[in-house]
CSV table of C-alpha atoms and ligand atoms in Angstrom, one decimal:
chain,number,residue,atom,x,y,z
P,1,UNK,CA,-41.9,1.2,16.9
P,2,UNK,CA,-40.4,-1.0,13.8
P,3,UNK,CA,-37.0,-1.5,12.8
P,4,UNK,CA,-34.6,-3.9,10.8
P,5,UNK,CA,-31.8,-4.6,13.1
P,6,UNK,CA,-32.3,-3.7,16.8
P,7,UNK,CA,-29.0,-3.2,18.4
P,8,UNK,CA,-29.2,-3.5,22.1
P,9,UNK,CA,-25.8,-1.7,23.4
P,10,UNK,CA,-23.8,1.1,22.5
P,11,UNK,CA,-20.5,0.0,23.2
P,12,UNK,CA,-17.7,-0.1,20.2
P,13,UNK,CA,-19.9,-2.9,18.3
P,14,UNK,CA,-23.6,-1.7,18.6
P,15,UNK,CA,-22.3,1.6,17.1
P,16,UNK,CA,-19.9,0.6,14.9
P,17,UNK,CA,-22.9,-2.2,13.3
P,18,UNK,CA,-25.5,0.9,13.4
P,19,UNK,CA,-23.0,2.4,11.1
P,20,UNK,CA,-22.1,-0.3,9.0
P,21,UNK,CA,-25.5,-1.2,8.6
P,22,UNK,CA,-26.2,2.8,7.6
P,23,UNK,CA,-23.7,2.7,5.3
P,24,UNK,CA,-25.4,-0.2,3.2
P,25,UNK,CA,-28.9,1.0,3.6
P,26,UNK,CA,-30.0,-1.1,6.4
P,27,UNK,CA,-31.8,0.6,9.1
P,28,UNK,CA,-31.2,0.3,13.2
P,29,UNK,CA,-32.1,1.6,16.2
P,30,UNK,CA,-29.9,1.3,19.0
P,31,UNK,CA,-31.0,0.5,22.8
P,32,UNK,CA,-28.3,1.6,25.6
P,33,UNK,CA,-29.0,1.7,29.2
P,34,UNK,CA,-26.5,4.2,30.3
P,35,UNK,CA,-25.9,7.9,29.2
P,36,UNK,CA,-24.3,9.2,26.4
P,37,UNK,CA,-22.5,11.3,29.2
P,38,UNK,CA,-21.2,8.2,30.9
P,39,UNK,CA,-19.8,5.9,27.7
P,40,UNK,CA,-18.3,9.1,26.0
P,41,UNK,CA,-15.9,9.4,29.2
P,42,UNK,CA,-15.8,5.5,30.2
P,43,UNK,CA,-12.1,4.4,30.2
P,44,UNK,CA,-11.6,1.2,28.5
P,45,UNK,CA,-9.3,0.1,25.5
P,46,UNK,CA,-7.0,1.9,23.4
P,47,UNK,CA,-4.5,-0.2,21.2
P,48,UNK,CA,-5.7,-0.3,17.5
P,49,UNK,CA,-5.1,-3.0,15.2
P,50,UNK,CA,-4.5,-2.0,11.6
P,51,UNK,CA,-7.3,-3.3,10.8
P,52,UNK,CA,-9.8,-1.4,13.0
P,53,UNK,CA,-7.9,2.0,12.2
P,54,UNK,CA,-8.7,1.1,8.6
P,55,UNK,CA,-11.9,0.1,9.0
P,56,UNK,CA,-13.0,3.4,10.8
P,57,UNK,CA,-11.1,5.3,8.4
P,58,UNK,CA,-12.3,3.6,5.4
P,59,UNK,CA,-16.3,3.8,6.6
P,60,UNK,CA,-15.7,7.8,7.7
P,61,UNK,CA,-15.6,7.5,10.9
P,62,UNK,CA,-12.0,8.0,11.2
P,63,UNK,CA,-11.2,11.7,10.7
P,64,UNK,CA,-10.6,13.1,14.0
P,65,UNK,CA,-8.4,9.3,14.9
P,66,UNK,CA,-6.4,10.3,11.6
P,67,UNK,CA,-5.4,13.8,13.6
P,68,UNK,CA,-5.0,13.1,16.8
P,69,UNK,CA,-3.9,9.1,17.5
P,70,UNK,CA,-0.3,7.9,17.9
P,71,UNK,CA,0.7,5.1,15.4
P,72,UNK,CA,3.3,3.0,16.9
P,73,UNK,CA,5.5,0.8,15.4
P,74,UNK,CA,7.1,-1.1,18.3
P,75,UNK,CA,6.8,-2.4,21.8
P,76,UNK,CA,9.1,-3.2,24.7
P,77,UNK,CA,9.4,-5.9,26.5
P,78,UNK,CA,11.2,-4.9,29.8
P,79,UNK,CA,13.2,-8.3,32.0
P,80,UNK,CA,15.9,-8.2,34.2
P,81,UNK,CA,16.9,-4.8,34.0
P,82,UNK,CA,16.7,-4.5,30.1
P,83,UNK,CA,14.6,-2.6,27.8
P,84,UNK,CA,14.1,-5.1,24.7
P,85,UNK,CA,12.3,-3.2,22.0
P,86,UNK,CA,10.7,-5.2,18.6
P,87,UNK,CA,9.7,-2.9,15.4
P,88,UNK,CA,6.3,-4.8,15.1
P,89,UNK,CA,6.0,-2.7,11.8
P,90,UNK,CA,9.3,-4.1,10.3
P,91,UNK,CA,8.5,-7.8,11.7
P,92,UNK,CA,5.0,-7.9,10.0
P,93,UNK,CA,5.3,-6.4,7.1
P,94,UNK,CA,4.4,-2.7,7.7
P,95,UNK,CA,1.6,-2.8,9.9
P,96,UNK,CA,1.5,-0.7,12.7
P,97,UNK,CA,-0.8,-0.6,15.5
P,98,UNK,CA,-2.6,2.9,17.3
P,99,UNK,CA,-3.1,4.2,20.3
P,100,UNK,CA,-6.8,6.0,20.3
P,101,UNK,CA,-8.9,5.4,23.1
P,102,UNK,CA,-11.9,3.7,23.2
P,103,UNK,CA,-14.6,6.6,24.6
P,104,UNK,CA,-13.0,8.8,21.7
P,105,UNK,CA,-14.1,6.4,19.3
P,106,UNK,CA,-17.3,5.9,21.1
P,107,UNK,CA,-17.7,9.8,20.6
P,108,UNK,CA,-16.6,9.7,17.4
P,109,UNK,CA,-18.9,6.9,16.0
P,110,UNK,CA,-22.2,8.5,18.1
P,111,UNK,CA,-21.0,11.9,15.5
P,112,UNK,CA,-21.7,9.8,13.0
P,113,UNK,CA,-24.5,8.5,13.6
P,114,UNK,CA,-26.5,11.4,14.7
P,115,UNK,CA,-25.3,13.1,11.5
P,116,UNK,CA,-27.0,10.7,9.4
P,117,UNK,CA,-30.5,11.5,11.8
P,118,UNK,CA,-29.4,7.8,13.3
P,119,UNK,CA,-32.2,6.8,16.4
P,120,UNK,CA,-30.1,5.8,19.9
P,121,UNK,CA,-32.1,5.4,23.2
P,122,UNK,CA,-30.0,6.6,25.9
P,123,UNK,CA,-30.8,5.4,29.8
P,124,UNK,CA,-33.4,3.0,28.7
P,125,UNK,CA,-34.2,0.9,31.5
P,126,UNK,CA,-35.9,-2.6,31.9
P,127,UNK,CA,-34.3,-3.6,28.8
P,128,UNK,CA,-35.5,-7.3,27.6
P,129,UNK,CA,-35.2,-9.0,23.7
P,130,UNK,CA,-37.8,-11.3,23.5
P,131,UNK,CA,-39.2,-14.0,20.6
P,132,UNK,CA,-35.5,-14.3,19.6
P,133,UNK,CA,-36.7,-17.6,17.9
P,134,UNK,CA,-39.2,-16.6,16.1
P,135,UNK,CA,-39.3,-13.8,13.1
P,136,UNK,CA,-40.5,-11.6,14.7
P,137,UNK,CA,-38.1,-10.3,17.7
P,138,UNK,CA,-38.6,-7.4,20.1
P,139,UNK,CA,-36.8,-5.4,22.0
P,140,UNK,CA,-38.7,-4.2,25.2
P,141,UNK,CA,-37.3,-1.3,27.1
P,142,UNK,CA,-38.3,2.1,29.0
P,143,UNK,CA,-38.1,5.6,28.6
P,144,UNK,CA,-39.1,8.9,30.2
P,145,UNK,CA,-41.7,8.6,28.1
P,146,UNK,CA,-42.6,5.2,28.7
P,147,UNK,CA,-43.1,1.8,27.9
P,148,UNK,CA,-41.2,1.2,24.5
P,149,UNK,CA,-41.9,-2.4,21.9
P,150,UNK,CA,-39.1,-2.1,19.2
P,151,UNK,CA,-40.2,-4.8,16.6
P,152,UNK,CA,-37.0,-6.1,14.8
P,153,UNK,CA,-36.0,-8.6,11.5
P,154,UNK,CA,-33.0,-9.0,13.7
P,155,UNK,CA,-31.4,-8.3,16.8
P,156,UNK,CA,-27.8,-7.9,17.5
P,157,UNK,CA,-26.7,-8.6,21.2
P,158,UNK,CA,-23.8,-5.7,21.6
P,159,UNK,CA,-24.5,-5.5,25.1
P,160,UNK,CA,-21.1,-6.5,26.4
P,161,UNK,CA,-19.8,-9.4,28.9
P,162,UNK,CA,-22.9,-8.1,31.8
P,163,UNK,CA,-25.7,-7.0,29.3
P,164,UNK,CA,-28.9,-8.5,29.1
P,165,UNK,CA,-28.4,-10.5,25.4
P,166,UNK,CA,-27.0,-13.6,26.1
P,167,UNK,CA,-28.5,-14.0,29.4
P,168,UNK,CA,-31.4,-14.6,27.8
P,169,UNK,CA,-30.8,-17.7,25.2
P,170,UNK,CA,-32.3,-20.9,26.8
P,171,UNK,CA,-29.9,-22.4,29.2
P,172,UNK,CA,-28.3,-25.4,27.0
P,173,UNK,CA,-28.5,-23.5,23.5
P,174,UNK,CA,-25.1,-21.9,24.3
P,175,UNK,CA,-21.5,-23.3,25.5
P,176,UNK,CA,-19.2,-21.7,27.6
P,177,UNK,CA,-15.8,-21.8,27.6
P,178,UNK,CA,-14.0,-20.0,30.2
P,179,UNK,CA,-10.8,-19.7,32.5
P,180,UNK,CA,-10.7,-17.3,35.2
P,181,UNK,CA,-7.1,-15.8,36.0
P,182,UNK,CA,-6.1,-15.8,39.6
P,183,UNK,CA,-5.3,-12.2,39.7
P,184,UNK,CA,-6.5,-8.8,38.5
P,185,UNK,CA,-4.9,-5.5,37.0
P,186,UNK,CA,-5.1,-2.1,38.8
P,187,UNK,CA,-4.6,0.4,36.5
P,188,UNK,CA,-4.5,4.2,36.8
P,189,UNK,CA,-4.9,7.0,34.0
P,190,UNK,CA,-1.9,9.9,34.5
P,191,UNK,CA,-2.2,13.5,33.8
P,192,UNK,CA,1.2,13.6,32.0
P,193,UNK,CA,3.1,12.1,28.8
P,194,UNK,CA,5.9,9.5,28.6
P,195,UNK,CA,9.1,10.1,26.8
P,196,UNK,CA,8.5,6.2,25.6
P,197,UNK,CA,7.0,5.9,22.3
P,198,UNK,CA,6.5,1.9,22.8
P,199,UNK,CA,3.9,0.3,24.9
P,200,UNK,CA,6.0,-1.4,27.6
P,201,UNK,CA,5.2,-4.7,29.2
P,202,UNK,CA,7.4,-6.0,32.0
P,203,UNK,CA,7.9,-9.4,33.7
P,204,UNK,CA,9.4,-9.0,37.1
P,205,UNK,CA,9.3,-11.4,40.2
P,206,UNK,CA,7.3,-9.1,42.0
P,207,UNK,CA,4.5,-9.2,38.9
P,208,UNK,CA,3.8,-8.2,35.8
P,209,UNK,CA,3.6,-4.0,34.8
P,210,UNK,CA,2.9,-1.7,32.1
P,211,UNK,CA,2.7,1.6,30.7
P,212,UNK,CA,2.0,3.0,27.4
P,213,UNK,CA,1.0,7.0,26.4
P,214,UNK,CA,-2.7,7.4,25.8
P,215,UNK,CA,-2.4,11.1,24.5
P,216,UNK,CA,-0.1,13.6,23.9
P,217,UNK,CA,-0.8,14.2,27.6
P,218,UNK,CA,-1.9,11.0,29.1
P,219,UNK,CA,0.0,7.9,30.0
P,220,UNK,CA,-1.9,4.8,31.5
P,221,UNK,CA,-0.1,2.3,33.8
P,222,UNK,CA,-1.0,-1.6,35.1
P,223,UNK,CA,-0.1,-3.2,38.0
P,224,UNK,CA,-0.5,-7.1,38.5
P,225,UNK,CA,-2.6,-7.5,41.8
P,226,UNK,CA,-4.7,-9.8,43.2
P,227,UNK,CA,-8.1,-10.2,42.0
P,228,UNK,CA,-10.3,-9.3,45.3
P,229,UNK,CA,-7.4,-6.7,46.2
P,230,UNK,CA,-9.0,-3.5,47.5
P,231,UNK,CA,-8.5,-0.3,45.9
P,232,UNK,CA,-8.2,1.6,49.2
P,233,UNK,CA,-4.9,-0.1,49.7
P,234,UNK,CA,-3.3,1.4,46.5
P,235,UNK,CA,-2.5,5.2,47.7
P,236,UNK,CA,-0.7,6.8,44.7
P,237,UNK,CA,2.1,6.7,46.6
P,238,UNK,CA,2.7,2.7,46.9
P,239,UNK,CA,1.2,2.6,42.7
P,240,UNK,CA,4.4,4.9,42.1
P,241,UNK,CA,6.4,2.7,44.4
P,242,UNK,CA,5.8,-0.3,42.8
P,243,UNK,CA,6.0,0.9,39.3
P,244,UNK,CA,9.4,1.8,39.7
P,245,UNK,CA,10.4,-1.8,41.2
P,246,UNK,CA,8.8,-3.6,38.5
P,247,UNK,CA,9.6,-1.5,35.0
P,248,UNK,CA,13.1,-0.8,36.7
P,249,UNK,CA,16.3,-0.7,34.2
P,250,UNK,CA,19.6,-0.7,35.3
P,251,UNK,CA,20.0,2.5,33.4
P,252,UNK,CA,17.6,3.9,36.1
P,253,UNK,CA,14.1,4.7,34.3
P,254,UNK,CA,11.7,6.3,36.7
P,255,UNK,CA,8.1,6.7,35.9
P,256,UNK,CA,6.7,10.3,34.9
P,257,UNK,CA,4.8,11.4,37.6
P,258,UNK,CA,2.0,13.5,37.8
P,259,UNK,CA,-2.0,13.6,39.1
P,260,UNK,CA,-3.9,10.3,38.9
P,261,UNK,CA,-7.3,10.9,36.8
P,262,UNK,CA,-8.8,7.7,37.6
P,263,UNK,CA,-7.8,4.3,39.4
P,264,UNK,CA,-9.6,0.7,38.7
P,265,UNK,CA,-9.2,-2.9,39.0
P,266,UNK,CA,-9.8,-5.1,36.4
P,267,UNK,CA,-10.5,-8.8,36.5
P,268,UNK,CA,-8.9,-10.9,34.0
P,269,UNK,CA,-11.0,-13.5,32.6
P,270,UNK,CA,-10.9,-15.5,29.3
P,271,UNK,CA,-14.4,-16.7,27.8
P,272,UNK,CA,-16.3,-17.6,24.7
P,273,UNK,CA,-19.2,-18.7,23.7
P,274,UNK,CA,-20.3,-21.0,21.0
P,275,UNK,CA,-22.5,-20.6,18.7
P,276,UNK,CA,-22.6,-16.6,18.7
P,277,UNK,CA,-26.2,-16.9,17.4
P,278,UNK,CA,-29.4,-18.0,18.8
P,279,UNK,CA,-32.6,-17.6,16.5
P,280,UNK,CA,-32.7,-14.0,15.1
P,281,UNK,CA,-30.4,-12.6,18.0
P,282,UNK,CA,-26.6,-11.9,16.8
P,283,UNK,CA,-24.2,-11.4,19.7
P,284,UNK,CA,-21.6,-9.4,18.4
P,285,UNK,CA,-18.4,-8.4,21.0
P,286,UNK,CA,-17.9,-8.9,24.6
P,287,UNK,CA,-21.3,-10.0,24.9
P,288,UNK,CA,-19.9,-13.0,23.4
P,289,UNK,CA,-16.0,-13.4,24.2
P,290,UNK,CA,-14.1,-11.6,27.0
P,291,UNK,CA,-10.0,-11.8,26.6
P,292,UNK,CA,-7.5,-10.6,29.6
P,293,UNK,CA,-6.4,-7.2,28.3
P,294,UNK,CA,-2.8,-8.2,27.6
P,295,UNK,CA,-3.0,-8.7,24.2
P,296,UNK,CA,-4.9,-5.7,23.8
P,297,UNK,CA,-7.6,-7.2,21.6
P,298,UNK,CA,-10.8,-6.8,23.6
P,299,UNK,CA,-11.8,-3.9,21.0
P,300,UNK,CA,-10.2,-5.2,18.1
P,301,UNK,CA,-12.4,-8.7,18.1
P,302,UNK,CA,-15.5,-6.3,18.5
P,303,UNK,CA,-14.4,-4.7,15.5
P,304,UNK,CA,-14.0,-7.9,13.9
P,305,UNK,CA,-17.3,-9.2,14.7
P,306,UNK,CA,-19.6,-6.2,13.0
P,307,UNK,CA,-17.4,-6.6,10.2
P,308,UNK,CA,-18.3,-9.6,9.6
P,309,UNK,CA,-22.2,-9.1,10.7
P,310,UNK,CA,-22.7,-6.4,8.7
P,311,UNK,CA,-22.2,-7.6,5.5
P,312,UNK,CA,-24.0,-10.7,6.0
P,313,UNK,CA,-27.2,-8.9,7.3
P,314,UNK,CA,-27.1,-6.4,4.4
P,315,UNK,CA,-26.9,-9.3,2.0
P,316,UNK,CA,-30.3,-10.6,3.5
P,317,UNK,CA,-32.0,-7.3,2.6
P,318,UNK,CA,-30.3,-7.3,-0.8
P,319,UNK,CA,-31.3,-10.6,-1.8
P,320,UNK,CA,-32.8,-12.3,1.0
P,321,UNK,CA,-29.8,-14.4,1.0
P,322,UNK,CA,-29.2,-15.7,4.3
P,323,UNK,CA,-26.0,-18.2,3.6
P,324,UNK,CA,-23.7,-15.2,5.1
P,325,UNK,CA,-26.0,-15.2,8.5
P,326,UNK,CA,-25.8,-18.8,9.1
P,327,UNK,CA,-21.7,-18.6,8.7
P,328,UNK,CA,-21.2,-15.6,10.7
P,329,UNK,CA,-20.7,-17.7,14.4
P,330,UNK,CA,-18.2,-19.8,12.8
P,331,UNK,CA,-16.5,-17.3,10.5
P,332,UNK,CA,-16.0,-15.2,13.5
P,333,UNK,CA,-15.0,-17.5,16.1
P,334,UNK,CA,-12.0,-18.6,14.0
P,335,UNK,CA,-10.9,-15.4,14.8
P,336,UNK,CA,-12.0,-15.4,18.5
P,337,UNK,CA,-10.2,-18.8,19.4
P,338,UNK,CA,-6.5,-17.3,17.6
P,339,UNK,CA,-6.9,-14.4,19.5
P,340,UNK,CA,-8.4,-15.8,22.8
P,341,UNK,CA,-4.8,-18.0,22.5
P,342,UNK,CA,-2.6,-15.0,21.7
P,343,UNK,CA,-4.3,-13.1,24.7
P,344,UNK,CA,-3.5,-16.2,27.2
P,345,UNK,CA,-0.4,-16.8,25.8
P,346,UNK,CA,0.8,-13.1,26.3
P,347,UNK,CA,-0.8,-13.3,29.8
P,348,UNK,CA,0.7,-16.5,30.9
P,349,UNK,CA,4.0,-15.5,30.2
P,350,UNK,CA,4.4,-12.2,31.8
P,351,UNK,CA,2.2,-12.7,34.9
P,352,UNK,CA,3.7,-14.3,37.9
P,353,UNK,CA,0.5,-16.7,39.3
P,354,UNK,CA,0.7,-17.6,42.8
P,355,UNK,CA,1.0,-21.4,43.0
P,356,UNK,CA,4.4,-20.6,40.3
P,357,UNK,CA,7.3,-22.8,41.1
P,358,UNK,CA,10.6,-21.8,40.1
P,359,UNK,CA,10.4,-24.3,37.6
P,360,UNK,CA,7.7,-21.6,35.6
P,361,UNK,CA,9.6,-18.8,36.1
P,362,UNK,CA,12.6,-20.1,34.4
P,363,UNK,CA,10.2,-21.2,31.3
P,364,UNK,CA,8.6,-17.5,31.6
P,365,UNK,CA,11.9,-16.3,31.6
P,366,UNK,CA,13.2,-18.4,28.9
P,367,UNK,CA,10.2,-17.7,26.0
P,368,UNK,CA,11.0,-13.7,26.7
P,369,UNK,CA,14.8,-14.5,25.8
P,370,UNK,CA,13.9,-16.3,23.0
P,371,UNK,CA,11.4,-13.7,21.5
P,372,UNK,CA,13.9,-11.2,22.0
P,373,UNK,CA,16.5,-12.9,20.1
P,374,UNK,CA,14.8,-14.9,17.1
P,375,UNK,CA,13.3,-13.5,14.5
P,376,UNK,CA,10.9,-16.2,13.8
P,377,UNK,CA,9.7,-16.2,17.7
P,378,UNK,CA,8.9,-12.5,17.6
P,379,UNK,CA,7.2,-12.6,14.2
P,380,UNK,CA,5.1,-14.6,16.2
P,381,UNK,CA,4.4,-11.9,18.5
P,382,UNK,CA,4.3,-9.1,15.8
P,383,UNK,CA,1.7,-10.3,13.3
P,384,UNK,CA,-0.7,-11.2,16.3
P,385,UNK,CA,-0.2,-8.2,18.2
P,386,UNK,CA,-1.0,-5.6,15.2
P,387,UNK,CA,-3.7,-7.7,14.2
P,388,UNK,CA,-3.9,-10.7,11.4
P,389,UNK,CA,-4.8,-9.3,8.1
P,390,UNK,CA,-8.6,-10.3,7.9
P,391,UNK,CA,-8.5,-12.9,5.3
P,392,UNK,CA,-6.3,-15.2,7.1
P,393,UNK,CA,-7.9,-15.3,10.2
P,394,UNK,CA,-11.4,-15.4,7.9
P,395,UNK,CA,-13.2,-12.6,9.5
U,401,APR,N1,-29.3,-2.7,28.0
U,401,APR,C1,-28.7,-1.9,27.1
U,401,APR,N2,-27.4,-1.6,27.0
U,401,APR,C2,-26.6,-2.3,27.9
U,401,APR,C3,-27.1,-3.2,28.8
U,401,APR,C4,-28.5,-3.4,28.8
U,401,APR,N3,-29.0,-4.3,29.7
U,401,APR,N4,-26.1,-3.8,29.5
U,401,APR,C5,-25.0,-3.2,29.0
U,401,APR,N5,-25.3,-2.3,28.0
U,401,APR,C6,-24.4,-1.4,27.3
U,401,APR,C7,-23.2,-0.9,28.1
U,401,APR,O1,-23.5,0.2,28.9
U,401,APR,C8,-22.2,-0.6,27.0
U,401,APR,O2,-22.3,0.8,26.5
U,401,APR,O3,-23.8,-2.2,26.2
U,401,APR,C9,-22.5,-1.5,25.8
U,401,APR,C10,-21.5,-2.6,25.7
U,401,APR,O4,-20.3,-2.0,25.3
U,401,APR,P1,-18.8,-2.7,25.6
U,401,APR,O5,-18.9,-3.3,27.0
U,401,APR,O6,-17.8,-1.6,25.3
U,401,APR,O7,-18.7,-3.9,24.6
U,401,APR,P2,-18.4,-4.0,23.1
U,401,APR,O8,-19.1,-2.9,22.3
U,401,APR,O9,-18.5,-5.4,22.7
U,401,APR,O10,-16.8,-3.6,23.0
U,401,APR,C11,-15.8,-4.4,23.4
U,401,APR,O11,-15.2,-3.6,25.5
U,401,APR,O12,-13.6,-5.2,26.3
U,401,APR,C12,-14.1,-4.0,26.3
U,401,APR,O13,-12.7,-2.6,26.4
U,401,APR,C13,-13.1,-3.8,25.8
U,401,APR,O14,-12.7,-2.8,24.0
U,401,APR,C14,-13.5,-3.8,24.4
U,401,APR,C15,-14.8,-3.5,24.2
């Protein structure tokens, strides 16, 4: 089996590339080891920069998020008992950010591709990329029907943070940068809507929380816990609990109850590595950069990555030029390092870590004030949060 780009995942960036690619006559075949059952109904992401929406939009693959997302124009910060709210929209200039979740897009996107006759191996198994630094790489995998060698130009590593793709560059090619978080995030998916239109992030002694609607019927919440905390000890009864002592207003909010669809812990973990390239294999996503979730940019930077891979692959069939390729770790990890600083900086100063003095909390306490009183600070906030326009942060 031959084709141009072999795309080993198909996660937001293998699909999203596959289409891309499509789009500018390049040809791919994407390798995924789980079922198209399984990532259709995976919960992961679901804040939109403006720049992802427009990019699904703009390369059709955005009808159904045109009908059905939420655009929001605000969040609110929530700190000793008050509900701050900042219009991102008015703050940056118009852009707005959207709630759409990720498996909708993964649906969406697998539409796509199958209505262009598109080739995805589901539940492959014993995947392997091999001869990455020669011309010639393959893609080894299985299938019911057997043994499978997918000779590539190129392959793309869009096999997230556990996949198989960066595993296996040479130890000492690649270097990693990482900070772990000493904590974790149990969140829950709720079979009922919010009244608040804002993603709400709240600072509270006891931790950080969060809630924002997923759907005109779903609302998702976070807790802070600890990072080996088990799962059993979270009854929905003590989640509820808890909610209501962290997000609490002294106007009295209470959370809108209703049946929990699915409970997780996440850990929360920052990590990049450098170069994003090794021979002919592209790694494209979280197979390449992990941010804690609070800035909500895990999806977005995947985005931003087969934006900029796309282009630069199609531009070697084209013309055989292969400038664009050779740029494409450092165009995109000018982007990565702003956003793995916005993510840490959103994280550090809403989470309470356990070796805090009250020293720290005071700081905490006093960067929230100043957001939520100077313009300037929460520009800061704004212009990061729905996403820098593409050109400035060169991706
Ligand atoms: N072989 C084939 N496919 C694999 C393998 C493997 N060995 N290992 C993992 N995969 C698949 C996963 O099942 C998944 O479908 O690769 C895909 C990777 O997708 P994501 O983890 O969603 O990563 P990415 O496309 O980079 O999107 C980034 O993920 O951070 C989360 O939610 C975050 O939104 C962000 C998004």
């Amino acid at each position: 089996m031959r084709t141009q780009v072999g795309i080993v995942g198909a996660g937001p960036a293998g699909l999203l590339l596959s289409h891309l690619l499509h789009l500018r006559g390049v040809e791919s075949v994407i390798v995924e080891n789980r079922s198209r059952d399984y990532i259709e109904q995976r919960v992961r992401a679901g804040v939109l920069e403006q720049g992802t929406v427009d990019l699904l939009v703009e390369s059709g693959a955005g009808e159904r998020l045109k009908r059905e997302a939420l655009v929001r124009d605000g969040i609110e910060l929530r700190f000793g008992g008050r509900r701050h709210v900042l219009n991102l929209k008015e703050l940056s200039g118009g852009r707005a950010y959207t709630i759409y979740a990720q498996q909708e897009i993964v649906k969406d996107l697998i539409g796509v591709r199958l209505a262009a006759g598109g080739q995805m191996h589901f539940e492959a198994t014993d995947v392997g990329v091999h001869g990455l630094d020669t011309t010639a790489p393959r893609i080894r995998f299985r299938t019911d029907g057997g043994q499978v060698e997918l000779q590539c130009d190129f392959i793309a590593g869009c096999d997230g943070f556990h996949g198989i793709s960066r595993p296996s560059i040479p130890a000492g090619a690649l270097t990693v940068f990482e900070r772990v978080y000493p904590f974790g995030w149990l969140g829950i998916l709720v079979d009922a809507a919010t009244p608040e239109q804002e993603t709400v992030y709240a600072w509270h002694e006891r931790g950080f929380g969060f809630f924002n609607r997923r759907s005109p019927t779903l609302t998702r919440h976070f807790l802070q816990v600890a990072p080996d905390e088990d799962i059993a000890n979270w009854p929905d009864e003590r989640i509820w609990r808890e909610l209501r002592v962290r997000l609490a207003t002294d106007d009295g909010w209470q959370p809108v109850e209703g049946p929990v669809l699915s409970r997780n812990i996440t850990e929360m973990r920052s990590f990049v590595v450098e170069p994003m390239r090794y021979g002919r294999l592209y790694l494209a996503g979280d197979a390449a950069h992990i941010v804690p979730p609070t800035g909500a940019k895990g999806l977005n930077l995947a985005v931003a990555d087969v934006r900029v891979l796309a282009p630069a692959l199609a531009g070697y069939y084209a013309s055989g030029r292969t400038d664009l390729l050779d740029a494409y770790s450092d165009t995109c990890l000018k982007r990565v390092w702003r956003v793995e600083h916005f993510s840490w900086w959103m994280t550090s100063m809403l989470h309470r870590f356990p070796d805090d003095d009250v020293f720290q909390r005071r700081l905490q306490r006093s960067q929230l004030d100043y957001i939520v009183s100077s313009r300037a600070a929460a520009t800061t906030l704004a212009e990061n949060y729905v996403g820098l326009p593409w050109t400035t942060a060169a991706a």
